[in-house]
JSON list of C-alpha atoms in Angstrom, two decimals:
[
{"chain": "Z", "resi": 1, "resn": "UNK", "atom": "CA", "xyz": [0.00, 0.00, 0.00]},
{"chain": "Z", "resi": 2, "resn": "UNK", "atom": "CA", "xyz": [1.49, 3.34, -1.08]},
{"chain": "Z", "resi": 3, "resn": "UNK", "atom": "CA", "xyz": [1.21, 6.22, 1.36]},
{"chain": "Z", "resi": 4, "resn": "UNK", "atom": "CA", "xyz": [-0.94, 9.07, 0.07]},
{"chain": "Z", "resi": 5, "resn": "UNK", "atom": "CA", "xyz": [0.71, 12.48, -0.27]},
{"chain": "Z", "resi": 6, "resn": "UNK", "atom": "CA", "xyz": [-0.47, 15.11, 2.19]},
{"chain": "Z", "resi": 7, "resn": "UNK", "atom": "CA", "xyz": [-2.75, 17.87, 1.01]},
{"chain": "Z", "resi": 8, "resn": "UNK", "atom": "CA", "xyz": [-1.57, 21.47, 1.51]},
{"chain": "Z", "resi": 9, "resn": "UNK", "atom": "CA", "xyz": [-3.97, 21.82, 4.47]},
{"chain": "Z", "resi": 10, "resn": "UNK", "atom": "CA", "xyz": [-2.64, 18.60, 6.02]},
{"chain": "Z", "resi": 11, "resn": "UNK", "atom": "CA", "xyz": [0.94, 19.81, 5.56]},
{"chain": "Z", "resi": 12, "resn": "UNK", "atom": "CA", "xyz": [0.13, 23.12, 7.29]},
{"chain": "Z", "resi": 13, "resn": "UNK", "atom": "CA", "xyz": [-1.59, 21.30, 10.15]},
{"chain": "Z", "resi": 14, "resn": "UNK", "atom": "CA", "xyz": [1.35, 18.92, 10.57]},
{"chain": "Z", "resi": 15, "resn": "UNK", "atom": "CA", "xyz": [3.85, 21.78, 10.53]},
{"chain": "Z", "resi": 16, "resn": "UNK", "atom": "CA", "xyz": [1.82, 23.70, 13.12]},
{"chain": "Z", "resi": 17, "resn": "UNK", "atom": "CA", "xyz": [1.69, 20.61, 15.34]},
{"chain": "Z", "resi": 18, "resn": "UNK", "atom": "CA", "xyz": [5.44, 20.03, 15.07]},
{"chain": "Z", "resi": 19, "resn": "UNK", "atom": "CA", "xyz": [6.23, 23.67, 15.81]},
{"chain": "Z", "resi": 20, "resn": "UNK", "atom": "CA", "xyz": [3.90, 23.65, 18.82]},
{"chain": "Z", "resi": 21, "resn": "UNK", "atom": "CA", "xyz": [5.82, 20.68, 20.25]},
{"chain": "Z", "resi": 22, "resn": "UNK", "atom": "CA", "xyz": [9.18, 22.40, 19.79]},
{"chain": "Z", "resi": 23, "resn": "UNK", "atom": "CA", "xyz": [11.03, 22.64, 23.07]},
{"chain": "Z", "resi": 24, "resn": "UNK", "atom": "CA", "xyz": [12.27, 26.03, 24.22]},
{"chain": "Z", "resi": 25, "resn": "UNK", "atom": "CA", "xyz": [14.52, 24.43, 26.81]},
{"chain": "Z", "resi": 26, "resn": "UNK", "atom": "CA", "xyz": [17.19, 23.56, 24.26]},
{"chain": "Z", "resi": 27, "resn": "UNK", "atom": "CA", "xyz": [20.41, 25.49, 24.06]},
{"chain": "Z", "resi": 28, "resn": "UNK", "atom": "CA", "xyz": [22.52, 25.97, 20.96]},
{"chain": "Z", "resi": 29, "resn": "UNK", "atom": "CA", "xyz": [26.16, 26.96, 20.49]},
{"chain": "Z", "resi": 30, "resn": "UNK", "atom": "CA", "xyz": [26.84, 30.56, 19.55]},
{"chain": "Z", "resi": 31, "resn": "UNK", "atom": "CA", "xyz": [27.87, 31.37, 16.00]},
{"chain": "Z", "resi": 32, "resn": "UNK", "atom": "CA", "xyz": [31.29, 32.95, 15.47]},
{"chain": "Z", "resi": 33, "resn": "UNK", "atom": "CA", "xyz": [29.68, 36.40, 15.19]},
{"chain": "Z", "resi": 34, "resn": "UNK", "atom": "CA", "xyz": [27.56, 35.83, 18.30]},
{"chain": "Z", "resi": 35, "resn": "UNK", "atom": "CA", "xyz": [30.67, 34.80, 20.23]},
{"chain": "Z", "resi": 36, "resn": "UNK", "atom": "CA", "xyz": [32.23, 38.13, 19.27]},
{"chain": "Z", "resi": 37, "resn": "UNK", "atom": "CA", "xyz": [29.22, 40.08, 20.54]},
{"chain": "Z", "resi": 38, "resn": "UNK", "atom": "CA", "xyz": [29.16, 38.09, 23.77]},
{"chain": "Z", "resi": 39, "resn": "UNK", "atom": "CA", "xyz": [32.92, 38.55, 24.29]},
{"chain": "Z", "resi": 40, "resn": "UNK", "atom": "CA", "xyz": [32.74, 42.32, 23.80]},
{"chain": "Z", "resi": 41, "resn": "UNK", "atom": "CA", "xyz": [29.86, 42.53, 26.28]},
{"chain": "Z", "resi": 42, "resn": "UNK", "atom": "CA", "xyz": [31.83, 40.51, 28.83]},
{"chain": "Z", "resi": 43, "resn": "UNK", "atom": "CA", "xyz": [34.72, 42.95, 28.52]},
{"chain": "Z", "resi": 44, "resn": "UNK", "atom": "CA", "xyz": [32.38, 45.79, 29.37]},
{"chain": "Z", "resi": 45, "resn": "UNK", "atom": "CA", "xyz": [32.28, 47.06, 25.81]},
{"chain": "Z", "resi": 46, "resn": "UNK", "atom": "CA", "xyz": [29.54, 49.19, 24.41]},
{"chain": "Z", "resi": 47, "resn": "UNK", "atom": "CA", "xyz": [26.62, 46.87, 23.79]},
{"chain": "Z", "resi": 48, "resn": "UNK", "atom": "CA", "xyz": [24.78, 49.76, 22.15]},
{"chain": "Z", "resi": 49, "resn": "UNK", "atom": "CA", "xyz": [27.43, 49.90, 19.40]},
{"chain": "Z", "resi": 50, "resn": "UNK", "atom": "CA", "xyz": [25.64, 47.07, 17.59]},
{"chain": "Z", "resi": 51, "resn": "UNK", "atom": "CA", "xyz": [22.19, 48.65, 17.71]},
{"chain": "Z", "resi": 52, "resn": "UNK", "atom": "CA", "xyz": [20.59, 49.96, 14.60]},
{"chain": "Z", "resi": 53, "resn": "UNK", "atom": "CA", "xyz": [18.67, 53.02, 15.78]},
{"chain": "Z", "resi": 54, "resn": "UNK", "atom": "CA", "xyz": [15.82, 54.57, 13.88]},
{"chain": "Z", "resi": 55, "resn": "UNK", "atom": "CA", "xyz": [13.32, 57.26, 14.85]},
{"chain": "Z", "resi": 56, "resn": "UNK", "atom": "CA", "xyz": [10.33, 58.13, 12.72]},
{"chain": "Z", "resi": 57, "resn": "UNK", "atom": "CA", "xyz": [7.65, 60.78, 12.74]},
{"chain": "Z", "resi": 58, "resn": "UNK", "atom": "CA", "xyz": [4.25, 59.35, 11.91]},
{"chain": "Z", "resi": 59, "resn": "UNK", "atom": "CA", "xyz": [1.48, 61.63, 10.75]},
{"chain": "Z", "resi": 60, "resn": "UNK", "atom": "CA", "xyz": [-2.21, 60.88, 10.87]},
{"chain": "Z", "resi": 61, "resn": "UNK", "atom": "CA", "xyz": [-4.09, 58.32, 12.91]},
{"chain": "Z", "resi": 62, "resn": "UNK", "atom": "CA", "xyz": [-2.17, 55.27, 14.10]},
{"chain": "Z", "resi": 63, "resn": "UNK", "atom": "CA", "xyz": [-3.81, 51.93, 14.84]},
{"chain": "Z", "resi": 64, "resn": "UNK", "atom": "CA", "xyz": [-1.75, 50.86, 17.86]},
{"chain": "Z", "resi": 65, "resn": "UNK", "atom": "CA", "xyz": [-3.40, 47.43, 18.06]},
{"chain": "Z", "resi": 66, "resn": "UNK", "atom": "CA", "xyz": [-2.58, 46.68, 14.41]},
{"chain": "Z", "resi": 67, "resn": "UNK", "atom": "CA", "xyz": [1.00, 47.87, 14.91]},
{"chain": "Z", "resi": 68, "resn": "UNK", "atom": "CA", "xyz": [1.39, 45.67, 18.00]},
{"chain": "Z", "resi": 69, "resn": "UNK", "atom": "CA", "xyz": [0.02, 42.67, 16.09]},
{"chain": "Z", "resi": 70, "resn": "UNK", "atom": "CA", "xyz": [2.49, 43.34, 13.26]},
{"chain": "Z", "resi": 71, "resn": "UNK", "atom": "CA", "xyz": [5.46, 43.42, 15.62]},
{"chain": "Z", "resi": 72, "resn": "UNK", "atom": "CA", "xyz": [4.17, 40.33, 17.45]},
{"chain": "Z", "resi": 73, "resn": "UNK", "atom": "CA", "xyz": [3.97, 38.46, 14.12]},
{"chain": "Z", "resi": 74, "resn": "UNK", "atom": "CA", "xyz": [7.57, 39.45, 13.28]},
{"chain": "Z", "resi": 75, "resn": "UNK", "atom": "CA", "xyz": [8.78, 38.30, 16.69]},
{"chain": "Z", "resi": 76, "resn": "UNK", "atom": "CA", "xyz": [6.89, 35.02, 16.34]},
{"chain": "Z", "resi": 77, "resn": "UNK", "atom": "CA", "xyz": [8.30, 34.37, 12.87]},
{"chain": "Z", "resi": 78, "resn": "UNK", "atom": "CA", "xyz": [11.96, 35.27, 13.46]},
{"chain": "Z", "resi": 79, "resn": "UNK", "atom": "CA", "xyz": [13.63, 33.25, 16.22]},
{"chain": "Z", "resi": 80, "resn": "UNK", "atom": "CA", "xyz": [16.62, 35.60, 16.33]},
{"chain": "Z", "resi": 81, "resn": "UNK", "atom": "CA", "xyz": [14.31, 38.24, 17.79]},
{"chain": "Z", "resi": 82, "resn": "UNK", "atom": "CA", "xyz": [13.56, 35.85, 20.67]},
{"chain": "Z", "resi": 83, "resn": "UNK", "atom": "CA", "xyz": [17.11, 34.66, 21.34]},
{"chain": "Z", "resi": 84, "resn": "UNK", "atom": "CA", "xyz": [19.08, 35.30, 24.50]},
{"chain": "Z", "resi": 85, "resn": "UNK", "atom": "CA", "xyz": [22.62, 34.34, 25.48]},
{"chain": "Z", "resi": 86, "resn": "UNK", "atom": "CA", "xyz": [23.39, 32.29, 28.58]},
{"chain": "Z", "resi": 87, "resn": "UNK", "atom": "CA", "xyz": [26.46, 30.71, 30.10]},
{"chain": "Z", "resi": 88, "resn": "UNK", "atom": "CA", "xyz": [26.27, 26.97, 30.80]},
{"chain": "Z", "resi": 89, "resn": "UNK", "atom": "CA", "xyz": [27.38, 25.40, 34.07]},
{"chain": "Z", "resi": 90, "resn": "UNK", "atom": "CA", "xyz": [30.62, 24.58, 32.25]},
{"chain": "Z", "resi": 91, "resn": "UNK", "atom": "CA", "xyz": [31.15, 28.28, 31.48]},
{"chain": "Z", "resi": 92, "resn": "UNK", "atom": "CA", "xyz": [30.35, 27.99, 27.78]},
{"chain": "Z", "resi": 93, "resn": "UNK", "atom": "CA", "xyz": [28.22, 30.75, 26.23]},
{"chain": "Z", "resi": 94, "resn": "UNK", "atom": "CA", "xyz": [25.11, 29.43, 24.51]},
{"chain": "Z", "resi": 95, "resn": "UNK", "atom": "CA", "xyz": [21.97, 30.78, 22.91]},
{"chain": "Z", "resi": 96, "resn": "UNK", "atom": "CA", "xyz": [18.42, 29.92, 23.87]},
{"chain": "Z", "resi": 97, "resn": "UNK", "atom": "CA", "xyz": [15.41, 30.63, 21.69]},
{"chain": "Z", "resi": 98, "resn": "UNK", "atom": "CA", "xyz": [12.55, 31.75, 23.88]},
{"chain": "Z", "resi": 99, "resn": "UNK", "atom": "CA", "xyz": [8.84, 31.36, 23.16]},
{"chain": "Z", "resi": 100, "resn": "UNK", "atom": "CA", "xyz": [7.10, 34.47, 21.90]},
{"chain": "Z", "resi": 101, "resn": "UNK", "atom": "CA", "xyz": [5.75, 36.64, 24.70]},
{"chain": "Z", "resi": 102, "resn": "UNK", "atom": "CA", "xyz": [3.01, 39.24, 24.48]},
{"chain": "Z", "resi": 103, "resn": "UNK", "atom": "CA", "xyz": [4.18, 42.44, 22.80]},
{"chain": "Z", "resi": 104, "resn": "UNK", "atom": "CA", "xyz": [2.85, 45.88, 23.63]},
{"chain": "Z", "resi": 105, "resn": "UNK", "atom": "CA", "xyz": [3.79, 49.40, 22.66]},
{"chain": "Z", "resi": 106, "resn": "UNK", "atom": "CA", "xyz": [4.10, 51.96, 25.41]},
{"chain": "Z", "resi": 107, "resn": "UNK", "atom": "CA", "xyz": [2.35, 55.15, 24.36]},
{"chain": "Z", "resi": 108, "resn": "UNK", "atom": "CA", "xyz": [3.60, 58.32, 26.06]},
{"chain": "Z", "resi": 109, "resn": "UNK", "atom": "CA", "xyz": [2.86, 61.99, 25.54]},
{"chain": "Z", "resi": 110, "resn": "UNK", "atom": "CA", "xyz": [5.98, 64.15, 25.26]},
{"chain": "Z", "resi": 111, "resn": "UNK", "atom": "CA", "xyz": [5.00, 67.82, 25.23]},
{"chain": "Z", "resi": 112, "resn": "UNK", "atom": "CA", "xyz": [8.04, 69.42, 23.59]},
{"chain": "Z", "resi": 113, "resn": "UNK", "atom": "CA", "xyz": [10.56, 68.74, 20.84]},
{"chain": "Z", "resi": 114, "resn": "UNK", "atom": "CA", "xyz": [13.49, 69.17, 23.26]},
{"chain": "Z", "resi": 115, "resn": "UNK", "atom": "CA", "xyz": [12.04, 66.59, 25.65]},
{"chain": "Z", "resi": 116, "resn": "UNK", "atom": "CA", "xyz": [11.47, 64.24, 22.73]},
{"chain": "Z", "resi": 117, "resn": "UNK", "atom": "CA", "xyz": [15.10, 64.61, 21.62]},
{"chain": "Z", "resi": 118, "resn": "UNK", "atom": "CA", "xyz": [16.28, 63.84, 25.17]},
{"chain": "Z", "resi": 119, "resn": "UNK", "atom": "CA", "xyz": [14.10, 60.72, 25.40]},
{"chain": "Z", "resi": 120, "resn": "UNK", "atom": "CA", "xyz": [15.28, 59.46, 22.00]},
{"chain": "Z", "resi": 121, "resn": "UNK", "atom": "CA", "xyz": [18.95, 60.11, 22.85]},
{"chain": "Z", "resi": 122, "resn": "UNK", "atom": "CA", "xyz": [18.58, 58.31, 26.18]},
{"chain": "Z", "resi": 123, "resn": "UNK", "atom": "CA", "xyz": [16.86, 55.35, 24.54]},
{"chain": "Z", "resi": 124, "resn": "UNK", "atom": "CA", "xyz": [19.61, 55.09, 21.91]},
{"chain": "Z", "resi": 125, "resn": "UNK", "atom": "CA", "xyz": [22.23, 54.82, 24.68]},
{"chain": "Z", "resi": 126, "resn": "UNK", "atom": "CA", "xyz": [20.44, 52.06, 26.58]},
{"chain": "Z", "resi": 127, "resn": "UNK", "atom": "CA", "xyz": [22.49, 48.87, 26.23]},
{"chain": "Z", "resi": 128, "resn": "UNK", "atom": "CA", "xyz": [20.91, 45.70, 24.92]},
{"chain": "Z", "resi": 129, "resn": "UNK", "atom": "CA", "xyz": [21.34, 42.92, 27.46]},
{"chain": "Z", "resi": 130, "resn": "UNK", "atom": "CA", "xyz": [22.18, 39.74, 25.59]},
{"chain": "Z", "resi": 131, "resn": "UNK", "atom": "CA", "xyz": [21.24, 37.54, 28.55]},
{"chain": "Z", "resi": 132, "resn": "UNK", "atom": "CA", "xyz": [17.76, 39.05, 28.81]},
{"chain": "Z", "resi": 133, "resn": "UNK", "atom": "CA", "xyz": [16.66, 38.85, 25.20]},
{"chain": "Z", "resi": 134, "resn": "UNK", "atom": "CA", "xyz": [13.76, 41.00, 24.11]},
{"chain": "Z", "resi": 135, "resn": "UNK", "atom": "CA", "xyz": [11.49, 42.54, 26.69]}
]
């Protein structure tokens, strides 16, 4: 008896089931580039040096819920956005891919351009903590 090929819907369902069973307790070795980032952070280097900073002015109405859903979908799709670095009991740096967590955008009112510039500059200087992952 020959096995029947799976329909596209059956393939999607099987993939969803396999992904749902994926364990987030597994650790993976760091890539060569990741080792470099981790090493620089351990030396007390500027973790913000590897950030790509962008600030935008949006005009018109903004659907915050739709924007949050868009970012949540990106985070769900791209494991690198959910990865944190840890050190094993043996002292070896490793990466762990975390499950997607709820994502929300903090909305604040900043009354003046000078205050806005100060907030943006401060945010750009905030170091990314490799052991924490995204928060």
